[in-house]
Amino acid sequence: MTAKDRIAEPWGTRTPYGPGEQWPQRTDIHLQEGLSAEDVDRWVQSASILHSNGDAMDIAVKDDRIVGVRGREADRVNHGRLGVKDLYGWQANASPDRLTRPLVREGGRLVETDWDTAMGRIVERTQQLLADQGPSAVGFYTTGQLFAEEYYTLGIVAHGGIGTNHVDGNTRLCTATAAEALKESFASDGQPGSYTDIDHADAICLYGHNVAETQSVLWMRMLDRLEGPNPPKLVCVDPRPTEVARHATVHLAPLPGTNVALMNGLLHEIIAHDWVDHAYLEAHAVGFDELATRVKDYPPEVAAHICDVPAEQIREAAAIIGQADRLLSTVLQGFYQSNQATAASVQVNNIHIVRGMLGKPGCGVLQMNGQPTAQNTRECGGDGDLPAFRNWSNDEHIKDLARVWNVDPMEIPHYSPPTHVMQMMRYAEDGSIKLLWISGTNPAVSLPELPRVRSILTQERLFVVVQDIFLSETAQLADVVLPAATWGEKTGTFTNVDRTVHLSEKAVDPPGEAKADLEIFIDYAHRLGLKDKDGAPLVKWHDAESAFEAWKECTRGRPCDYTGMTYEKLRGGSGIQWPCNDEHPDGTERLYEDGKFFSAPEYCESYGRDLITGAPVEPTEYKALNPTGKAVIKAAGYMPPHEIPSEDFPFILITGRTLYHFHTRTKTGRAPELQAAAPDVWVEVSEHDAAAQGLAEGDLLEVSSPRGSLRAKARITAIRSGVVFVPFHYGYWDTEGGHAPDDVGRAANELTITDWDACSKQPIFKTAAARIEKVADADGPSPAPRIGATR
Ligand SMILES: Nc1nc2c(c(=O)[nH]1)N[C@H]1C(S)=C(S)[C@@H](COP(=O)(O)OP(=O)(O)OC[C@H]3O[C@@H](n4cnc5c(=O)[nH]c(N)nc54)[C@H](O)[C@@H]3O)O[C@H]1N2
Ligand SMILES: Nc1nc2c(c(=O)[nH]1)N[C@H]1C(S)=C(S)[C@@H](COP(=O)(O)OP(=O)(O)OC[C@H]3O[C@@H](n4cnc5c(=O)[nH]c(N)nc54)[C@H](O)[C@@H]3O)O[C@H]1N2
Ligand SMILES: [Mo]
C-alpha cells in the first residue's frame, strides 16, 4: 500500500488472524518522492519516536540524508507495519528551522553564540546558585523523548552530583499515573502484559484510550483480530465516538471525570456474580475484603446515575469482562488525565487481580505509556524517581545506589518524594527555583493554564535553559537555547510500553553545531567539575554505548534488569523485553507469571500512597499490610471533579489528540502531508448541543474557561452532549503564519486548570468547565480530520 493512501486510510489493509496465531507480517515503507528501495545507500536500524508503541523501523539514507523509513518485519512489536506519523514525520529532521547554533539572550533578544559561551553562562549561574542557596535553587524538567542513556546521565548529574530533588519529566503529564497505578497494585513500575496478549485475548477493554489514533499499529493488530476467526469482544470507555467505540461490542460513554464510579460499578457486578478467582486471591493478593465492601455501594444503577450511562450497558460490559477467559485491558489518558486518575486506573488492575488474569497469554494489563521513551524517563530517574526502580524511602536502596555511583549516600536527596513539575513551577513562581533547565519538552504549550506558565517562565529572576531541536514557544522564552541532535542523528536505546528495548542508531550527522543531548549533559557535568567520592569524574562514560554499559550495572538485580543485553544483541533482529539477564537471556514476555511480584518490603520500588490524599504509606505500615510480597488490592470511592459545570461555564471541556499530529507539532507540523491533514485547531460539539445553540459545522466559536479563551471552528460529532473536546496540538507556531508570540488564542491549555491527581501528581487535562459562543458563521467545514473521532 503506498504511503499516499495512508493519509486517507491510516490503518492500511487487513491481515486477519485467529486466536493464538501469529500476527501476519506486512512491510510499510515510505520514501521521498521519486526514490525506490534500490536508490537507498543504506538502511539504519531504529524505532518510532512519535508514540510509545515501539514500532521498529529502518531509516533510509541516501547521500547522507534521511530519505524515508521502512518497518522492520522481524520485530515482535510491529511485524513490519508503521503508523502514518512515522511514514512522514522524519522529514522534520531536515527542516530549515532546525536550531544549528547555541543562542543566548542579549539585551532582551536571543542571539547566536558558540558552545563555550552558552555552556559557560549555564555553569557560572549554576555555581553561583549552589554557593548562594544550594541545590534547591536548581531544577531540571526533561521529557519522554530522549534515550535511556541520556536520562541516566541527567539523573546522576542532578541527584548524584548537584544533589537537587527538583527533577521531573513531562512524563508527569503523560504516564505518571501509569507508573503510580503499577506501584499501588504491584509495588513497582513495570508493565505486566505483552502485546502478544492481543493475539490470545477473547476480550479487550480500552479505558480512556483512543488507540486507533494514538498507537495506530497496535490498533491494526486489534483490527486484524476483529476481522479474523473467533474475534475478541471489545469494550470501549470513552465519551467520544472514536474508531475504537465504533468497533466496540459495548461502548460506555461516561461523563468525563466519573471513571471511578464506573469501575466500581463493573467491579460490583464481577463480585456479585462471583466471577472471582478465589484461589488466586488467596495465594497472591491482599485487600480483597475492603474492595468487596467498597463496591457494594456501587450497584449498576448508582454508577449509571453518576456516569450518566445506561445501567444495562454496565451490566453488559461487566458480563464480558467477568466471563472472559483471556482478558486484556489497556488504560490511557482518558483515565490518567482525568479526575481521580490513579484511583480509577488501579481499579483496572484490581479487575485482573480479582479474576486471576495476570501472567498468562491473553491476560495482560497495559497501563499504557504515551511518549516513545517515557518508560526510560521513569526507569533511569529522569522523573525524579531513583534509577532502576529503587525506593527513595528505603535507606538500603539509597546506599546501594550510592555504591553504584561511588558517592556518599547523604548526597543523594531522599528526605521527601521527588518534586513534581507542577510543584517545581510553583517554586519557580515563588522564586526558590532560580535555574530551570528544560530539555525536550515545550511547556509553553503543553502545561496547564498557559497564561500562568508564560508569566513564570518570563520572570527576570528565573534563568531558563532550553535544549531543543527547534525554536519552540518555550525556547523563545529562554535565557540560553542549546541546539540538540535528535532521533536519526544520535545513538541510544529506548523501551516501549511492553518493555521491549530497541536500539536506535545514528543515520546522519546533526545539522550545524547541534549536539546529542547525551553529549550536552556529560559536558555540563565535566564543566561543573562533578566528582565521585574518590575524586574521579562522576560521569565515567563518554558515549552512548559506554553509558548503556553503566546503566546495565545500575539495573543488576532490579525488576528492569538490562544486564543480559548489549548493543550487539539489539542489532539485526527484534527488540528485546526486560528483564533480560543470565536467567532470562532472551528477555521476558510477561511479568508475574508465577503470581510472584516485586513487592516484598525490602525489594519494592514503592510502599504506595493513600488513594484519596496521596500521602505516602509508611514503611512499617506497608510491612504490616503486605509482609510476603503479594499484589495489593486498593479500593476507592468516587469523588466529583473539582471544577464542575456551572451556569457561566455549562460544558465539560476535555482535550487530547488527533492521529496526524504529535503534541505541539514541532515535528509533525513540519511534515507537509501531516500538517495538511490537520492544519488548524477545532472544537468538537455534540449534535444535540449544536442544535440547542444554533451552531453549524465550521462556525467559528470562542471557547472560554475561568482561565482563558481560544477560538476554534466547530466540528459537530456524536460526542456525548454536555462535553466539548479541543485538540492540544496547536500553539501559536504555524507553518504558514510564522511565529506570532502575541496570538495565543488557539492552544487548549489556555483553558485548562492548575490541578493534579493526589497520588500521581499528573495534571488534570481532562475535566474543566467551559462555555462556547459563536463568533462567526461558517465559511466551510472545520479543519478537523476526516477520520477517527472527528469523522
Ligand atoms: N497521533 C498521536 N499519537 C500519539 C500522540 C500524539 O500526540 N498524537 N501522543 C502520544 C502520547 S505522549 C500519549 S500520552 C498518548 C495518548 O493517547 P490517548 O490517551 O489515547 O489520547 P488522548 O486523545 O489524550 O485521550 C484518549 C481519550 O480519552 C477520552 N477521555 C477524555 N476524558 C475522559 C474521561 O474522563 N473518561 C474516559 N473514560 N475517557 C476520557 C478522550 O475522549 C480521548 O478519546 O498518545 C501517544 N500517541
Ligand atoms: N491540554 C492538554 N495538554 C497536554 C496533554 C493533553 O492531552 N491535553 N497531553 C500531555 C502529554 S500526555 C504530553 S506527553 C505532553 C507533551 O508535551 P511536550 O513534551 O511539551 O510536547 P512536544 O511537542 O513533544 O515537545 C517536545 C519538544 O522536544 C523537542 N525535541 C524533539 N526531539 C528532541 C531531542 O531529541 N532532543 C531535544 N533536546 N529536544 C527534542 C521538540 O522540538 C519539542 O519542542 O503534553 C501534555 N499536555
Ligand atoms: Mo503523553
Short mmCIF file of N, CA and C and ligand atoms in Angstrom, two decimals, residues 50-53 84-85 145 170 173-175 206-216 236-242 252-259 262 331-339 368-372 374 653-664 668 684 719 723 725 728-729 762 765-767 789, ligand 1:
data_model
loop_
_atom_site.label_atom_id
_atom_site.label_comp_id
_atom_site.label_asym_id
_atom_site.label_seq_id
_atom_site.Cartn_x
_atom_site.Cartn_y
_atom_site.Cartn_z
N LEU A 50 7.57 8.75 17.79
CA LEU A 50 6.38 9.62 17.79
C LEU A 50 5.19 9.02 18.54
N HIS A 51 5.42 8.01 19.36
CA HIS A 51 4.43 7.42 20.26
C HIS A 51 5.13 6.32 21.03
N SER A 52 4.42 5.64 21.90
CA SER A 52 5.06 4.68 22.81
C SER A 52 5.02 3.25 22.32
N ASN A 53 4.53 3.03 21.09
CA ASN A 53 4.32 1.66 20.68
C ASN A 53 5.61 0.90 20.42
N VAL A 84 1.08 6.36 10.42
CA VAL A 84 1.17 7.44 9.43
C VAL A 84 2.13 8.55 9.87
N LYS A 85 2.22 8.83 11.17
CA LYS A 85 3.16 9.86 11.63
C LYS A 85 4.60 9.44 11.34
N GLN A 145 11.21 11.75 25.49
CA GLN A 145 11.59 11.62 24.09
C GLN A 145 13.10 11.56 23.86
N ASN A 170 8.33 15.50 31.51
CA ASN A 170 6.95 15.73 31.05
C ASN A 170 6.15 14.43 31.12
N LEU A 173 3.07 14.64 32.91
CA LEU A 173 1.81 14.99 32.23
C LEU A 173 1.27 13.78 31.48
N CYS A 174 2.05 12.74 31.40
CA CYS A 174 1.86 11.69 30.40
C CYS A 174 1.55 10.36 31.08
N THR A 175 2.53 9.79 31.76
CA THR A 175 2.34 8.44 32.29
C THR A 175 2.69 8.33 33.75
N LEU A 206 -10.66 -1.14 26.50
CA LEU A 206 -9.84 0.06 26.37
C LEU A 206 -10.46 1.16 27.20
N TYR A 207 -9.73 1.55 28.23
CA TYR A 207 -10.22 2.55 29.18
C TYR A 207 -9.60 3.92 28.89
N GLY A 208 -10.39 4.81 28.31
CA GLY A 208 -9.88 6.15 28.02
C GLY A 208 -8.68 6.12 27.09
N HIS A 209 -8.70 5.23 26.13
CA HIS A 209 -7.54 5.01 25.26
C HIS A 209 -8.02 5.00 23.81
N ASN A 210 -7.69 6.03 23.07
CA ASN A 210 -8.07 6.13 21.67
C ASN A 210 -6.96 5.51 20.83
N VAL A 211 -6.77 4.21 20.99
CA VAL A 211 -5.61 3.53 20.40
C VAL A 211 -5.56 3.68 18.88
N ALA A 212 -6.71 3.79 18.25
CA ALA A 212 -6.74 3.89 16.78
C ALA A 212 -5.93 5.09 16.30
N GLU A 213 -5.98 6.17 17.07
CA GLU A 213 -5.28 7.38 16.64
C GLU A 213 -3.93 7.56 17.33
N THR A 214 -3.77 6.96 18.49
CA THR A 214 -2.55 7.27 19.24
C THR A 214 -1.50 6.15 19.22
N GLN A 215 -1.91 4.92 18.90
CA GLN A 215 -0.92 3.84 18.68
C GLN A 215 -1.47 3.03 17.52
N SER A 216 -1.41 3.63 16.34
CA SER A 216 -2.21 3.11 15.24
C SER A 216 -1.79 1.70 14.81
N CYS A 236 -15.22 -0.39 25.06
CA CYS A 236 -14.59 0.93 24.94
C CYS A 236 -15.20 1.87 25.97
N VAL A 237 -14.35 2.57 26.73
CA VAL A 237 -14.83 3.55 27.70
C VAL A 237 -14.29 4.92 27.30
N ASP A 238 -15.11 5.70 26.65
CA ASP A 238 -14.66 7.00 26.12
C ASP A 238 -15.89 7.84 25.79
N PRO A 239 -15.91 9.11 26.19
CA PRO A 239 -17.09 9.94 25.89
C PRO A 239 -17.22 10.34 24.42
N ARG A 240 -16.20 9.99 23.62
CA ARG A 240 -16.27 10.40 22.21
C ARG A 240 -16.48 9.19 21.30
N PRO A 241 -17.00 9.44 20.08
CA PRO A 241 -17.23 8.34 19.13
C PRO A 241 -15.94 8.01 18.40
N THR A 242 -14.98 7.47 19.11
CA THR A 242 -13.69 7.14 18.49
C THR A 242 -13.86 5.93 17.58
N LEU A 252 -19.18 2.36 26.39
CA LEU A 252 -19.63 3.15 27.53
C LEU A 252 -19.08 4.55 27.37
N ALA A 253 -19.96 5.54 27.38
CA ALA A 253 -19.52 6.93 27.21
C ALA A 253 -19.84 7.73 28.48
N PRO A 254 -19.03 7.54 29.51
CA PRO A 254 -19.35 8.20 30.78
C PRO A 254 -19.10 9.70 30.73
N LEU A 255 -19.75 10.42 31.60
CA LEU A 255 -19.40 11.82 31.79
C LEU A 255 -17.93 11.87 32.18
N PRO A 256 -17.15 12.77 31.56
CA PRO A 256 -15.73 12.86 31.94
C PRO A 256 -15.59 13.05 33.46
N GLY A 257 -14.60 12.37 34.00
CA GLY A 257 -14.33 12.54 35.44
C GLY A 257 -15.05 11.56 36.34
N THR A 258 -15.82 10.64 35.77
CA THR A 258 -16.57 9.71 36.61
C THR A 258 -16.04 8.28 36.52
N ASN A 259 -14.79 8.13 36.09
CA ASN A 259 -14.25 6.79 35.85
C ASN A 259 -14.31 5.87 37.08
N LEU A 262 -17.67 4.34 37.51
CA LEU A 262 -17.91 3.30 36.51
C LEU A 262 -17.16 2.01 36.85
N VAL A 331 -5.13 1.09 29.43
CA VAL A 331 -5.58 2.31 30.10
C VAL A 331 -4.73 3.47 29.58
N LEU A 332 -5.36 4.60 29.28
CA LEU A 332 -4.51 5.76 28.94
C LEU A 332 -5.18 7.07 29.35
N GLN A 333 -4.95 8.13 28.61
CA GLN A 333 -5.18 9.47 29.16
C GLN A 333 -6.62 9.77 29.58
N GLY A 334 -7.60 9.08 29.02
CA GLY A 334 -8.96 9.30 29.49
C GLY A 334 -9.11 8.96 30.97
N PHE A 335 -8.17 8.15 31.48
CA PHE A 335 -8.11 7.88 32.93
C PHE A 335 -7.01 8.71 33.58
N TYR A 336 -5.81 8.70 32.97
CA TYR A 336 -4.64 9.29 33.63
C TYR A 336 -4.75 10.81 33.80
N GLN A 337 -5.43 11.46 32.86
CA GLN A 337 -5.52 12.93 32.92
C GLN A 337 -6.89 13.38 33.39
N SER A 338 -7.65 12.45 33.92
CA SER A 338 -8.99 12.81 34.35
C SER A 338 -9.07 12.79 35.87
N ASN A 339 -10.23 13.14 36.37
CA ASN A 339 -10.47 13.15 37.81
C ASN A 339 -10.16 11.79 38.42
N MET A 368 -0.80 2.00 29.84
CA MET A 368 -0.06 2.46 28.67
C MET A 368 0.89 3.61 28.97
N ASN A 369 1.92 3.68 28.15
CA ASN A 369 2.73 4.89 28.10
C ASN A 369 2.27 5.69 26.90
N GLY A 370 2.74 6.91 26.80
CA GLY A 370 2.38 7.75 25.67
C GLY A 370 3.59 8.04 24.81
N GLN A 371 4.61 8.62 25.45
CA GLN A 371 5.78 9.01 24.70
C GLN A 371 6.70 7.82 24.45
N PRO A 372 7.49 7.93 23.38
CA PRO A 372 8.32 6.81 22.94
C PRO A 372 9.28 6.31 24.00
N ALA A 374 9.12 7.28 27.43
CA ALA A 374 8.61 7.60 28.78
C ALA A 374 9.03 6.54 29.78
N LEU A 653 -15.07 20.47 29.53
CA LEU A 653 -14.04 20.53 28.50
C LEU A 653 -13.08 19.36 28.66
N ILE A 654 -12.85 18.61 27.57
CA ILE A 654 -11.77 17.63 27.55
C ILE A 654 -10.85 17.95 26.37
N THR A 655 -9.62 17.48 26.45
CA THR A 655 -8.62 17.79 25.43
C THR A 655 -7.87 16.51 25.09
N GLY A 656 -7.20 16.50 23.95
CA GLY A 656 -6.44 15.30 23.57
C GLY A 656 -5.88 15.43 22.18
N ARG A 657 -5.92 14.31 21.43
CA ARG A 657 -5.09 14.18 20.23
C ARG A 657 -5.85 13.83 18.96
N THR A 658 -5.18 14.08 17.85
CA THR A 658 -5.60 13.51 16.58
C THR A 658 -4.48 12.62 16.06
N LEU A 659 -4.84 11.75 15.15
CA LEU A 659 -3.90 10.81 14.55
C LEU A 659 -2.69 11.48 13.91
N TYR A 660 -2.92 12.62 13.24
CA TYR A 660 -1.89 13.15 12.35
C TYR A 660 -0.81 13.97 13.04
N HIS A 661 -1.09 14.45 14.27
CA HIS A 661 -0.10 15.29 14.92
C HIS A 661 0.46 14.68 16.18
N PHE A 662 1.71 15.07 16.45
CA PHE A 662 2.35 14.69 17.69
C PHE A 662 2.49 15.95 18.53
N HIS A 663 1.77 15.96 19.63
CA HIS A 663 1.92 17.01 20.64
C HIS A 663 1.88 18.42 20.07
N THR A 664 2.96 19.18 20.34
CA THR A 664 2.93 20.60 19.96
C THR A 664 3.43 20.78 18.52
N THR A 668 5.60 17.06 13.48
CA THR A 668 4.55 16.74 12.51
C THR A 668 4.04 17.98 11.78
N GLU A 684 -14.85 20.06 19.11
CA GLU A 684 -15.91 19.09 18.88
C GLU A 684 -17.10 19.40 19.78
N ILE A 719 -20.04 13.08 19.87
CA ILE A 719 -19.52 13.20 21.24
C ILE A 719 -20.71 13.33 22.17
N VAL A 723 -20.39 17.87 26.59
CA VAL A 723 -18.94 17.77 26.59
C VAL A 723 -18.39 18.41 25.32
N PHE A 725 -14.61 18.99 23.11
CA PHE A 725 -13.23 18.48 23.01
C PHE A 725 -12.40 19.42 22.15
N PHE A 728 -4.94 19.46 21.68
CA PHE A 728 -3.98 20.37 22.35
C PHE A 728 -2.74 20.65 21.52
N HIS A 729 -2.77 20.30 20.24
CA HIS A 729 -1.56 20.37 19.41
C HIS A 729 -1.16 21.78 18.97
N GLN A 762 -0.23 13.87 38.38
CA GLN A 762 -0.43 14.16 36.96
C GLN A 762 -1.49 15.25 36.81
N PHE A 765 -5.87 17.35 32.63
CA PHE A 765 -6.14 17.99 31.34
C PHE A 765 -7.53 17.65 30.82
N LYS A 766 -8.15 16.69 31.47
CA LYS A 766 -9.47 16.24 31.01
C LYS A 766 -10.42 16.39 32.18
N THR A 767 -11.18 17.37 32.16
CA THR A 767 -12.27 17.80 33.06
C THR A 767 -12.00 19.20 33.58
N ALA A 789 -12.10 10.05 15.50
CA ALA A 789 -13.18 10.57 16.34
C ALA A 789 -13.90 11.76 15.70
N1 LIG B 1 -1.34 10.71 16.85
C1 LIG B 1 -0.77 10.84 18.04
N2 LIG B 1 -0.42 9.74 18.72
C2 LIG B 1 0.14 9.87 19.94
C3 LIG B 1 0.44 11.15 20.49
C4 LIG B 1 0.08 12.29 19.74
O1 LIG B 1 0.29 13.43 20.15
N3 LIG B 1 -0.52 12.09 18.52
N4 LIG B 1 0.99 11.26 21.72
C5 LIG B 1 1.47 10.08 22.41
C6 LIG B 1 1.36 10.34 23.85
S1 LIG B 1 2.61 11.18 24.61
C7 LIG B 1 0.30 9.91 24.58
S2 LIG B 1 0.26 10.24 26.25
C8 LIG B 1 -0.74 9.05 24.01
C9 LIG B 1 -2.15 9.44 24.46
O2 LIG B 1 -3.07 8.59 23.87
P1 LIG B 1 -4.62 8.59 24.28
O3 LIG B 1 -4.79 8.56 25.73
O4 LIG B 1 -5.27 7.52 23.50
O5 LIG B 1 -5.08 10.02 23.69
P2 LIG B 1 -5.97 11.25 24.20
O6 LIG B 1 -6.57 11.83 22.98
O7 LIG B 1 -5.15 12.14 25.04
O8 LIG B 1 -7.10 10.68 25.15
C10 LIG B 1 -7.80 9.47 24.93
C11 LIG B 1 -9.30 9.60 25.08
O9 LIG B 1 -9.66 9.97 26.40
C12 LIG B 1 -11.01 10.37 26.31
N5 LIG B 1 -11.44 10.97 27.58
C13 LIG B 1 -11.38 12.26 27.97
N6 LIG B 1 -11.84 12.40 29.23
C14 LIG B 1 -12.21 11.18 29.65
C15 LIG B 1 -12.76 10.67 30.88
O10 LIG B 1 -12.96 11.37 31.88
N7 LIG B 1 -13.02 9.33 30.93
C16 LIG B 1 -12.78 8.49 29.87
N8 LIG B 1 -13.06 7.21 30.02
N9 LIG B 1 -12.27 8.96 28.70
C17 LIG B 1 -11.97 10.27 28.61
C18 LIG B 1 -10.99 11.30 25.11
O11 LIG B 1 -12.28 11.40 24.53
C19 LIG B 1 -9.97 10.64 24.19
O12 LIG B 1 -10.55 9.99 23.08
O13 LIG B 1 -0.68 9.09 22.61
C20 LIG B 1 0.62 8.86 22.07
N10 LIG B 1 0.42 8.76 20.65
#
